[in-house]
Amino acid sequence: MGKMKKLLKTVACATLVFTLSMPMTVSANLSSVSVNKDVSNDGTTTYTNRANGKSYVKYADGTSAGDTDFVNLSRIESDKQMIRVGDINEVSIYPSYNQTISNVKVISGKKNLTAKISSKNITRNMIINCSQESDGRYYYKDQRTDEKIYTDSKQVVVTKASYSIRITGKKKGKAKISFQFNDINGNKVQTRTLKVSVVDNAKPVKQVTFGGKNVLVDMTDNSKYIYAGNSKNGTGYTTKKSGKLKVKMNKYARLKSIYMVTNTPYINKEYDKSYGYTTGYYAQNGTNAVDINGDGDFNDEIDGIKESASSDKVYKKIKNGSKVKLSNVPDSVTNTSITLDREEGLKDYSYLEQNSSNISTTQFIIIMQDKRTGEYLSQTVSIKRRISK
């Protein structure tokens, strides 16, 4: 990979934070996985944000190139929202600097939802330390659009505001809400309108089925739930060995890929004799090399999955609707044998413990893209199979 000719010079407000090696949680069961990380054998690291097309390269010699703000996305709220009947959504609104919002109204579909400002945070006289282009120009980024605003100063003073609009779904149907942007003096700048669909299911992953049974809980029809009638000690399970796995997305999400994840089989490992054991072994998961993008190394992070030369997981990409075979590797195994030859007439010590879980878990990582924002998201669902009585 050749170095980009034009390197960016940055100061305080363009500081790069490398904390994205772990997925950023965006909800209880969704993680943002827009940024892929590719580390070559020479130590060059390339970050690629699939949502906004930006990339950043950090070379092994310490130099860098590309967009230092590669992780940033526009903070403009989607003009198409979705909410479930009976749910409450908090829509975050980030006005441009030196702007506020007011006059939140439901302008159509008033029977279907309510909307109001639930919280706001306004910081006045905030100082921003500007970044500098290679040609000497200073700039800072607008918090709403992420666009560069050029200035002659190294610092600017702004008013920064953020709001939450609380939308409560009441009845299935369509609705529109509007709100007003104002300048620093309270004068109207523009009116913004959001279209809202009030539905029975507003989650990106609408349905996951295995062998025709729902993997996700469906409160409207529990009879089709995969664990219906099968549970022990509070843990649900299926006895099916194989079946077709189908994922159905909501209209605002696009399915990108599915990974099936299973545990590696258990192997017996010998105890280190330096601890005083004459002989002994214990059960441990074997190791498996994980190379998600198939480039021959194990340094990268793709779709939020960290590669490894010695993982205890097996990752397999599957097609939606394909027939899969669930894991038969127990969730836990105890197989411990210890023998100790004692001296000076003491009785030799021998210990053996064997136990195995009768449940095997297979995970499915669903990678999707929000059509409205471009953001890539990950959701993991699990299927527990009973492998013995």
CSV table of C-alpha atoms in Angstrom, one decimal:
chain,number,residue,atom,x,y,z
A,1,MET,CA,0.0,0.0,0.0
A,2,GLY,CA,1.5,3.3,-1.0
A,3,LYS,CA,1.4,6.3,1.3
A,4,MET,CA,-1.0,9.1,0.5
A,5,LYS,CA,0.9,12.2,-0.6
A,6,LYS,CA,-1.0,14.7,1.4
A,7,LEU,CA,-0.8,14.3,5.2
A,8,LEU,CA,-3.1,16.2,7.4
A,9,LYS,CA,-1.8,18.5,10.1
A,10,THR,CA,-4.1,18.5,13.1
A,11,VAL,CA,-4.4,20.3,16.4
A,12,ALA,CA,-6.7,20.0,19.4
A,13,CYS,CA,-10.2,19.6,17.9
A,14,ALA,CA,-9.1,16.9,15.4
A,15,THR,CA,-7.5,14.6,17.9
A,16,LEU,CA,-8.0,10.9,16.8
A,17,VAL,CA,-9.2,8.4,19.4
A,18,PHE,CA,-8.4,4.8,18.7
A,19,THR,CA,-11.0,3.3,21.0
A,20,LEU,CA,-13.1,1.8,18.2
A,21,SER,CA,-11.5,-1.6,18.2
A,22,MET,CA,-14.4,-2.6,20.3
A,23,PRO,CA,-17.9,-2.2,18.9
A,24,MET,CA,-19.8,0.8,20.2
A,25,THR,CA,-23.1,-0.3,21.8
A,26,VAL,CA,-26.0,1.6,20.4
A,27,SER,CA,-28.8,-0.3,22.2
A,28,ALA,CA,-29.3,-3.2,24.5
A,29,ASN,CA,-28.8,-5.7,21.6
A,30,LEU,CA,-27.3,-3.7,18.8
A,31,SER,CA,-23.7,-2.6,18.2
A,32,SER,CA,-22.2,-0.3,15.7
A,33,VAL,CA,-19.8,-2.1,13.4
A,34,SER,CA,-19.3,0.5,10.6
A,35,VAL,CA,-15.5,0.7,11.0
A,36,ASN,CA,-13.3,-2.2,9.8
A,37,LYS,CA,-9.7,-2.4,11.0
A,38,ASP,CA,-7.1,-4.0,8.8
A,39,VAL,CA,-3.5,-4.5,10.2
A,40,SER,CA,-0.9,-5.6,7.7
A,41,ASN,CA,2.2,-7.6,8.6
A,42,ASP,CA,4.4,-4.5,8.5
A,43,GLY,CA,2.3,-2.8,11.2
A,44,THR,CA,0.3,-0.5,8.9
A,45,THR,CA,-3.3,-0.1,10.2
A,46,THR,CA,-6.1,1.0,7.9
A,47,TYR,CA,-9.4,2.1,9.3
A,48,THR,CA,-12.4,2.1,6.9
A,49,ASN,CA,-15.8,3.5,7.8
A,50,ARG,CA,-18.3,1.8,5.5
A,51,ALA,CA,-21.0,4.2,6.5
A,52,ASN,CA,-19.4,7.4,5.3
A,53,GLY,CA,-16.7,6.1,3.0
A,54,LYS,CA,-13.9,7.7,5.0
A,55,SER,CA,-10.6,5.9,5.7
A,56,TYR,CA,-7.5,6.6,7.8
A,57,VAL,CA,-4.1,5.0,7.6
A,58,LYS,CA,-1.5,4.8,10.4
A,59,TYR,CA,1.8,3.7,9.1
A,60,ALA,CA,4.4,1.6,11.1
A,61,ASP,CA,6.8,4.6,11.1
A,62,GLY,CA,4.3,6.7,13.0
A,63,THR,CA,3.1,8.8,10.0
A,64,SER,CA,-0.5,8.9,9.0
A,65,ALA,CA,-2.8,9.9,6.2
A,66,GLY,CA,-6.5,10.2,5.3
A,67,ASP,CA,-9.5,11.5,7.3
A,68,THR,CA,-8.6,11.9,10.9
A,69,ASP,CA,-12.3,12.2,11.6
A,70,PHE,CA,-13.1,8.9,9.7
A,71,VAL,CA,-15.3,7.8,12.6
A,72,ASN,CA,-17.6,10.8,12.5
A,73,LEU,CA,-21.0,10.6,10.9
A,74,SER,CA,-23.5,13.3,10.1
A,75,ARG,CA,-25.6,13.9,13.2
A,76,ILE,CA,-28.7,14.8,11.2
A,77,GLU,CA,-31.6,12.8,12.5
A,78,SER,CA,-33.3,10.6,9.9
A,79,ASP,CA,-36.5,12.1,8.5
A,80,LYS,CA,-38.0,8.7,8.6
A,81,GLN,CA,-38.6,7.3,12.1
A,82,MET,CA,-40.3,4.0,13.3
A,83,ILE,CA,-41.8,3.2,16.7
A,84,ARG,CA,-43.7,0.3,18.1
A,85,VAL,CA,-47.2,0.8,19.5
A,86,GLY,CA,-46.8,1.3,23.3
A,87,ASP,CA,-43.1,2.2,23.1
A,88,ILE,CA,-41.2,5.4,23.8
A,89,ASN,CA,-38.4,6.6,21.5
A,90,GLU,CA,-36.0,9.4,22.3
A,91,VAL,CA,-34.9,11.1,19.0
A,92,SER,CA,-31.7,13.1,19.5
A,93,ILE,CA,-31.5,16.4,17.7
A,94,TYR,CA,-28.2,18.2,17.3
A,95,PRO,CA,-28.6,21.7,15.8
A,96,SER,CA,-25.8,23.5,14.1
A,97,TYR,CA,-23.7,25.7,16.4
A,98,ASN,CA,-25.4,28.9,17.5
A,99,GLN,CA,-28.9,27.4,16.9
A,100,THR,CA,-31.7,26.0,19.1
A,101,ILE,CA,-35.0,24.3,18.4
A,102,SER,CA,-38.6,25.0,19.5
A,103,ASN,CA,-42.3,24.4,18.6
A,104,VAL,CA,-42.4,20.6,18.5
A,105,LYS,CA,-45.8,19.7,17.0
A,106,VAL,CA,-47.6,16.6,15.7
A,107,ILE,CA,-49.0,18.0,12.4
A,108,SER,CA,-50.7,14.8,11.2
A,109,GLY,CA,-51.7,11.5,12.7
A,110,LYS,CA,-52.3,12.9,16.2
A,111,LYS,CA,-54.2,9.8,17.2
A,112,ASN,CA,-51.1,7.7,16.5
A,113,LEU,CA,-48.4,9.3,18.6
A,114,THR,CA,-47.4,12.2,20.9
A,115,ALA,CA,-44.2,14.2,20.7
A,116,LYS,CA,-42.5,16.7,23.0
A,117,ILE,CA,-39.0,18.0,24.0
A,118,SER,CA,-38.0,15.7,26.9
A,119,SER,CA,-34.6,17.2,27.6
A,120,LYS,CA,-32.1,19.8,26.4
A,121,ASN,CA,-28.6,20.8,27.0
A,122,ILE,CA,-27.3,24.3,26.0
A,123,THR,CA,-23.7,25.4,26.5
A,124,ARG,CA,-23.0,29.1,25.8
A,125,ASN,CA,-19.6,30.7,25.1
A,126,MET,CA,-18.0,27.4,24.4
A,127,ILE,CA,-14.5,27.6,23.1
A,128,ILE,CA,-13.4,25.4,20.2
A,129,ASN,CA,-9.8,24.9,19.3
A,130,CYS,CA,-9.6,24.8,15.5
A,131,SER,CA,-7.7,22.4,13.3
A,132,GLN,CA,-5.4,23.5,10.6
A,133,GLU,CA,-5.2,22.3,7.0
A,134,SER,CA,-1.9,21.7,5.2
A,135,ASP,CA,-2.4,25.1,3.4
A,136,GLY,CA,-2.6,26.9,6.7
A,137,ARG,CA,-6.3,27.5,6.9
A,138,TYR,CA,-8.1,27.0,10.2
A,139,TYR,CA,-11.4,25.2,10.5
A,140,TYR,CA,-13.8,23.5,12.9
A,141,LYS,CA,-16.6,20.9,12.3
A,142,ASP,CA,-20.3,21.7,12.5
A,143,GLN,CA,-21.8,19.4,15.1
A,144,ARG,CA,-24.9,18.7,12.9
A,145,THR,CA,-23.5,18.2,9.4
A,146,ASP,CA,-19.9,17.4,10.2
A,147,GLU,CA,-18.9,19.9,7.5
A,148,LYS,CA,-15.8,22.0,7.8
A,149,ILE,CA,-16.3,25.7,8.7
A,150,TYR,CA,-13.3,27.8,7.8
A,151,THR,CA,-12.1,30.7,10.0
A,152,ASP,CA,-9.2,33.1,10.4
A,153,SER,CA,-8.8,32.3,14.1
A,154,LYS,CA,-7.3,29.4,16.0
A,155,GLN,CA,-10.3,29.5,18.3
A,156,VAL,CA,-14.0,30.2,18.0
A,157,VAL,CA,-16.7,30.8,20.6
A,158,VAL,CA,-20.0,29.2,19.9
A,159,THR,CA,-23.3,28.1,21.5
A,160,LYS,CA,-23.7,24.3,21.5
A,161,ALA,CA,-27.2,22.7,22.0
A,162,SER,CA,-28.6,19.2,21.9
A,163,TYR,CA,-32.2,18.0,22.5
A,164,SER,CA,-34.3,14.9,22.9
A,165,ILE,CA,-37.7,14.6,21.4
A,166,ARG,CA,-39.8,12.0,23.1
A,167,ILE,CA,-42.1,10.1,20.7
A,168,THR,CA,-44.7,7.8,22.2
A,169,GLY,CA,-46.5,5.3,20.0
A,170,LYS,CA,-50.2,5.1,20.6
A,171,LYS,CA,-51.9,3.6,17.6
A,172,LYS,CA,-50.7,1.8,14.4
A,173,GLY,CA,-50.5,4.2,11.5
A,174,LYS,CA,-48.6,7.1,10.0
A,175,ALA,CA,-47.8,10.5,11.5
A,176,LYS,CA,-45.7,13.6,11.0
A,177,ILE,CA,-44.0,15.8,13.5
A,178,SER,CA,-42.3,19.2,13.0
A,179,PHE,CA,-40.0,21.4,14.9
A,180,GLN,CA,-38.3,24.8,14.3
A,181,PHE,CA,-34.6,25.7,14.2
A,182,ASN,CA,-33.8,29.2,15.6
A,183,ASP,CA,-30.7,31.3,15.4
A,184,ILE,CA,-28.8,32.7,18.4
A,185,ASN,CA,-31.3,35.6,18.7
A,186,GLY,CA,-34.4,33.3,18.6
A,187,ASN,CA,-35.3,34.0,15.0
A,188,LYS,CA,-36.7,31.2,12.8
A,189,VAL,CA,-34.1,29.6,10.5
A,190,GLN,CA,-36.1,26.7,9.1
A,191,THR,CA,-38.8,24.1,10.0
A,192,ARG,CA,-37.9,20.4,10.0
A,193,THR,CA,-40.5,17.6,9.4
A,194,LEU,CA,-40.1,13.9,10.4
A,195,LYS,CA,-42.3,11.1,9.1
A,196,VAL,CA,-43.1,8.5,11.7
A,197,SER,CA,-44.5,5.0,11.2
A,198,VAL,CA,-46.2,3.5,14.2
A,199,VAL,CA,-46.0,-0.3,13.8
A,200,ASP,CA,-46.3,-3.6,15.8
A,201,ASN,CA,-42.5,-4.3,15.5
A,202,ALA,CA,-40.0,-1.5,15.0
A,203,LYS,CA,-36.7,-3.5,15.5
A,204,PRO,CA,-34.3,-3.7,12.6
A,205,VAL,CA,-34.3,-7.5,12.8
A,206,LYS,CA,-38.0,-8.2,12.5
A,207,GLN,CA,-37.9,-12.0,12.7
A,208,VAL,CA,-35.4,-14.9,13.0
A,209,THR,CA,-36.7,-18.4,12.5
A,210,PHE,CA,-35.0,-21.8,12.8
A,211,GLY,CA,-36.8,-24.7,11.3
A,212,GLY,CA,-39.9,-22.5,11.1
A,213,LYS,CA,-39.9,-21.6,14.8
A,214,ASN,CA,-39.3,-18.0,16.1
A,215,VAL,CA,-35.9,-17.5,17.7
A,216,LEU,CA,-36.9,-14.1,19.0
A,217,VAL,CA,-39.7,-13.8,21.5
A,218,ASP,CA,-43.0,-12.9,19.8
A,219,MET,CA,-45.5,-11.8,22.4
A,220,THR,CA,-48.3,-11.9,19.8
A,221,ASP,CA,-47.9,-15.7,19.1
A,222,ASN,CA,-45.8,-17.5,21.7
A,223,SER,CA,-46.9,-20.9,20.3
A,224,LYS,CA,-44.4,-20.5,17.5
A,225,TYR,CA,-41.5,-19.7,19.9
A,226,ILE,CA,-38.6,-22.2,19.4
A,227,TYR,CA,-38.5,-23.0,23.2
A,228,ALA,CA,-42.2,-23.2,23.8
A,229,GLY,CA,-42.8,-26.2,26.0
A,230,ASN,CA,-39.1,-27.0,26.4
A,231,SER,CA,-37.2,-25.7,29.4
A,232,LYS,CA,-35.3,-27.0,32.4
A,233,ASN,CA,-34.2,-25.0,35.4
A,234,GLY,CA,-35.4,-21.9,33.6
A,235,THR,CA,-33.3,-22.5,30.4
A,236,GLY,CA,-35.2,-23.0,27.2
A,237,TYR,CA,-33.9,-25.4,24.6
A,238,THR,CA,-34.7,-27.1,21.3
A,239,THR,CA,-33.9,-30.7,20.4
A,240,LYS,CA,-33.7,-30.1,16.6
A,241,LYS,CA,-30.3,-30.8,15.2
A,242,SER,CA,-30.7,-28.9,12.0
A,243,GLY,CA,-33.0,-26.6,10.1
A,244,LYS,CA,-33.2,-23.5,7.8
A,245,LEU,CA,-32.2,-20.2,9.4
A,246,LYS,CA,-34.1,-17.3,8.0
A,247,VAL,CA,-33.7,-13.6,8.9
A,248,LYS,CA,-36.4,-11.0,8.0
A,249,MET,CA,-35.5,-7.3,8.2
A,250,ASN,CA,-37.7,-4.3,8.8
A,251,LYS,CA,-38.1,-1.9,5.9
A,252,TYR,CA,-35.4,0.5,7.2
A,253,ALA,CA,-32.7,-2.1,7.5
A,254,ARG,CA,-30.8,-4.1,4.9
A,255,LEU,CA,-29.3,-7.6,5.7
A,256,LYS,CA,-25.6,-7.7,4.8
A,257,SER,CA,-24.3,-11.0,6.2
A,258,ILE,CA,-24.8,-13.7,8.8
A,259,TYR,CA,-22.1,-15.5,10.8
A,260,MET,CA,-22.7,-18.8,12.6
A,261,VAL,CA,-20.5,-19.1,15.7
A,262,THR,CA,-19.8,-22.3,17.5
A,263,ASN,CA,-17.4,-23.4,20.3
A,264,THR,CA,-14.4,-25.5,19.3
A,265,PRO,CA,-14.4,-29.1,20.5
A,266,TYR,CA,-12.8,-29.9,23.9
A,267,ILE,CA,-9.4,-31.5,24.2
A,268,ASN,CA,-7.4,-32.8,27.1
A,269,LYS,CA,-4.4,-30.7,28.1
A,270,GLU,CA,-1.6,-32.0,30.3
A,271,TYR,CA,-0.9,-30.2,33.6
A,272,ASP,CA,2.5,-28.5,34.0
A,273,LYS,CA,4.5,-30.9,36.1
A,274,SER,CA,6.3,-28.0,37.7
A,275,TYR,CA,3.3,-27.5,39.8
A,276,GLY,CA,4.0,-30.8,41.6
A,277,TYR,CA,1.7,-33.2,39.7
A,278,THR,CA,3.1,-36.5,38.7
A,279,THR,CA,0.5,-36.8,35.9
A,280,GLY,CA,-2.7,-35.0,35.1
A,281,TYR,CA,-4.9,-33.4,32.5
A,282,TYR,CA,-7.9,-31.1,32.2
A,283,ALA,CA,-10.5,-30.3,29.5
A,284,GLN,CA,-10.2,-27.2,27.5
A,285,ASN,CA,-11.6,-25.9,24.2
A,286,GLY,CA,-9.2,-26.4,21.3
A,287,THR,CA,-8.0,-23.5,19.2
A,288,ASN,CA,-9.0,-22.4,15.7
A,289,ALA,CA,-7.5,-19.7,13.4
A,290,VAL,CA,-10.0,-16.9,12.6
A,291,ASP,CA,-9.3,-14.9,9.4
A,292,ILE,CA,-12.6,-13.2,8.6
A,293,ASN,CA,-11.5,-11.2,5.5
A,294,GLY,CA,-9.3,-14.1,4.2
A,295,ASP,CA,-6.1,-12.0,3.8
A,296,GLY,CA,-3.9,-14.6,5.5
A,297,ASP,CA,-3.3,-12.8,8.8
A,298,PHE,CA,-5.1,-12.7,12.1
A,299,ASN,CA,-4.7,-9.0,13.0
A,300,ASP,CA,-7.9,-7.4,11.7
A,301,GLU,CA,-11.3,-6.6,13.0
A,302,ILE,CA,-14.1,-7.1,10.5
A,303,ASP,CA,-17.9,-6.7,11.2
A,304,GLY,CA,-17.0,-6.2,14.9
A,305,ILE,CA,-15.2,-9.6,15.0
A,306,LYS,CA,-11.6,-9.7,16.1
A,307,GLU,CA,-9.5,-12.1,14.2
A,308,SER,CA,-7.3,-14.5,16.2
A,309,ALA,CA,-4.7,-17.2,15.4
A,310,SER,CA,-5.9,-19.2,18.4
A,311,SER,CA,-9.6,-18.6,19.0
A,312,ASP,CA,-11.9,-21.0,20.9
A,313,LYS,CA,-14.7,-20.1,18.4
A,314,VAL,CA,-15.4,-21.2,14.8
A,315,TYR,CA,-16.9,-18.5,12.5
A,316,LYS,CA,-18.7,-19.5,9.4
A,317,LYS,CA,-20.5,-17.2,7.0
A,318,ILE,CA,-23.9,-18.6,5.9
A,319,LYS,CA,-26.6,-17.5,3.5
A,320,ASN,CA,-30.0,-16.4,4.6
A,321,GLY,CA,-32.4,-19.2,4.4
A,322,SER,CA,-29.8,-21.9,4.2
A,323,LYS,CA,-29.9,-25.2,6.2
A,324,VAL,CA,-27.6,-25.2,9.2
A,325,LYS,CA,-26.5,-27.8,11.7
A,326,LEU,CA,-26.4,-26.7,15.3
A,327,SER,CA,-23.4,-27.3,17.4
A,328,ASN,CA,-23.1,-30.5,19.5
A,329,VAL,CA,-20.2,-29.1,21.6
A,330,PRO,CA,-21.3,-28.8,25.3
A,331,ASP,CA,-21.3,-25.4,26.8
A,332,SER,CA,-19.1,-26.6,29.6
A,333,VAL,CA,-17.0,-29.7,30.3
A,334,THR,CA,-15.1,-30.8,33.4
A,335,ASN,CA,-12.7,-33.6,32.8
A,336,THR,CA,-9.9,-33.3,35.4
A,337,SER,CA,-7.5,-36.0,36.4
A,338,ILE,CA,-4.6,-35.5,38.9
A,339,THR,CA,-2.2,-38.0,40.3
A,340,LEU,CA,0.4,-37.1,42.9
A,341,ASP,CA,3.1,-39.5,44.1
A,342,ARG,CA,3.9,-38.6,47.7
A,343,GLU,CA,7.2,-39.4,49.4
A,344,GLU,CA,8.1,-40.4,53.0
A,345,GLY,CA,5.4,-43.1,53.3
A,346,LEU,CA,2.5,-40.8,52.6
A,347,LYS,CA,-0.4,-42.2,50.6
A,348,ASP,CA,-0.4,-41.2,47.0
A,349,TYR,CA,-3.1,-38.8,45.9
A,350,SER,CA,-5.5,-39.3,43.0
A,351,TYR,CA,-8.4,-37.2,41.8
A,352,LEU,CA,-10.8,-37.5,39.0
A,353,GLU,CA,-13.8,-35.3,38.1
A,354,GLN,CA,-15.9,-35.6,35.0
A,355,ASN,CA,-19.0,-33.6,34.1
A,356,SER,CA,-20.6,-32.2,30.9
A,357,SER,CA,-23.4,-29.8,30.2
A,358,ASN,CA,-26.3,-31.2,28.2
A,359,ILE,CA,-26.8,-27.8,26.4
A,360,SER,CA,-24.9,-26.6,23.4
A,361,THR,CA,-25.2,-23.0,22.2
A,362,THR,CA,-24.9,-21.8,18.6
A,363,GLN,CA,-24.7,-18.1,18.0
A,364,PHE,CA,-25.7,-16.2,14.9
A,365,ILE,CA,-24.2,-12.7,14.3
A,366,ILE,CA,-26.5,-10.7,12.0
A,367,ILE,CA,-24.8,-7.8,10.2
A,368,MET,CA,-27.2,-5.2,8.8
A,369,GLN,CA,-27.1,-1.6,7.4
A,370,ASP,CA,-29.5,1.2,8.4
A,371,LYS,CA,-30.8,2.4,5.0
A,372,ARG,CA,-31.5,5.9,6.5
A,373,THR,CA,-28.1,6.6,8.0
A,374,GLY,CA,-25.8,4.1,6.2
A,375,GLU,CA,-24.6,2.8,9.6
A,376,TYR,CA,-23.6,-0.8,9.9
A,377,LEU,CA,-25.1,-2.6,12.9
A,378,SER,CA,-24.6,-6.0,14.5
A,379,GLN,CA,-27.0,-8.2,16.5
A,380,THR,CA,-26.3,-11.6,18.0
A,381,VAL,CA,-29.0,-14.2,18.6
A,382,SER,CA,-28.4,-17.6,20.2
A,383,ILE,CA,-30.1,-21.0,19.9
A,384,LYS,CA,-29.7,-23.5,22.7
A,385,ARG,CA,-29.9,-27.2,21.8
A,386,ARG,CA,-30.3,-30.0,24.3
A,387,ILE,CA,-27.8,-32.7,23.3
A,388,SER,CA,-28.4,-35.2,26.0
A,389,LYS,CA,-30.9,-36.0,28.8
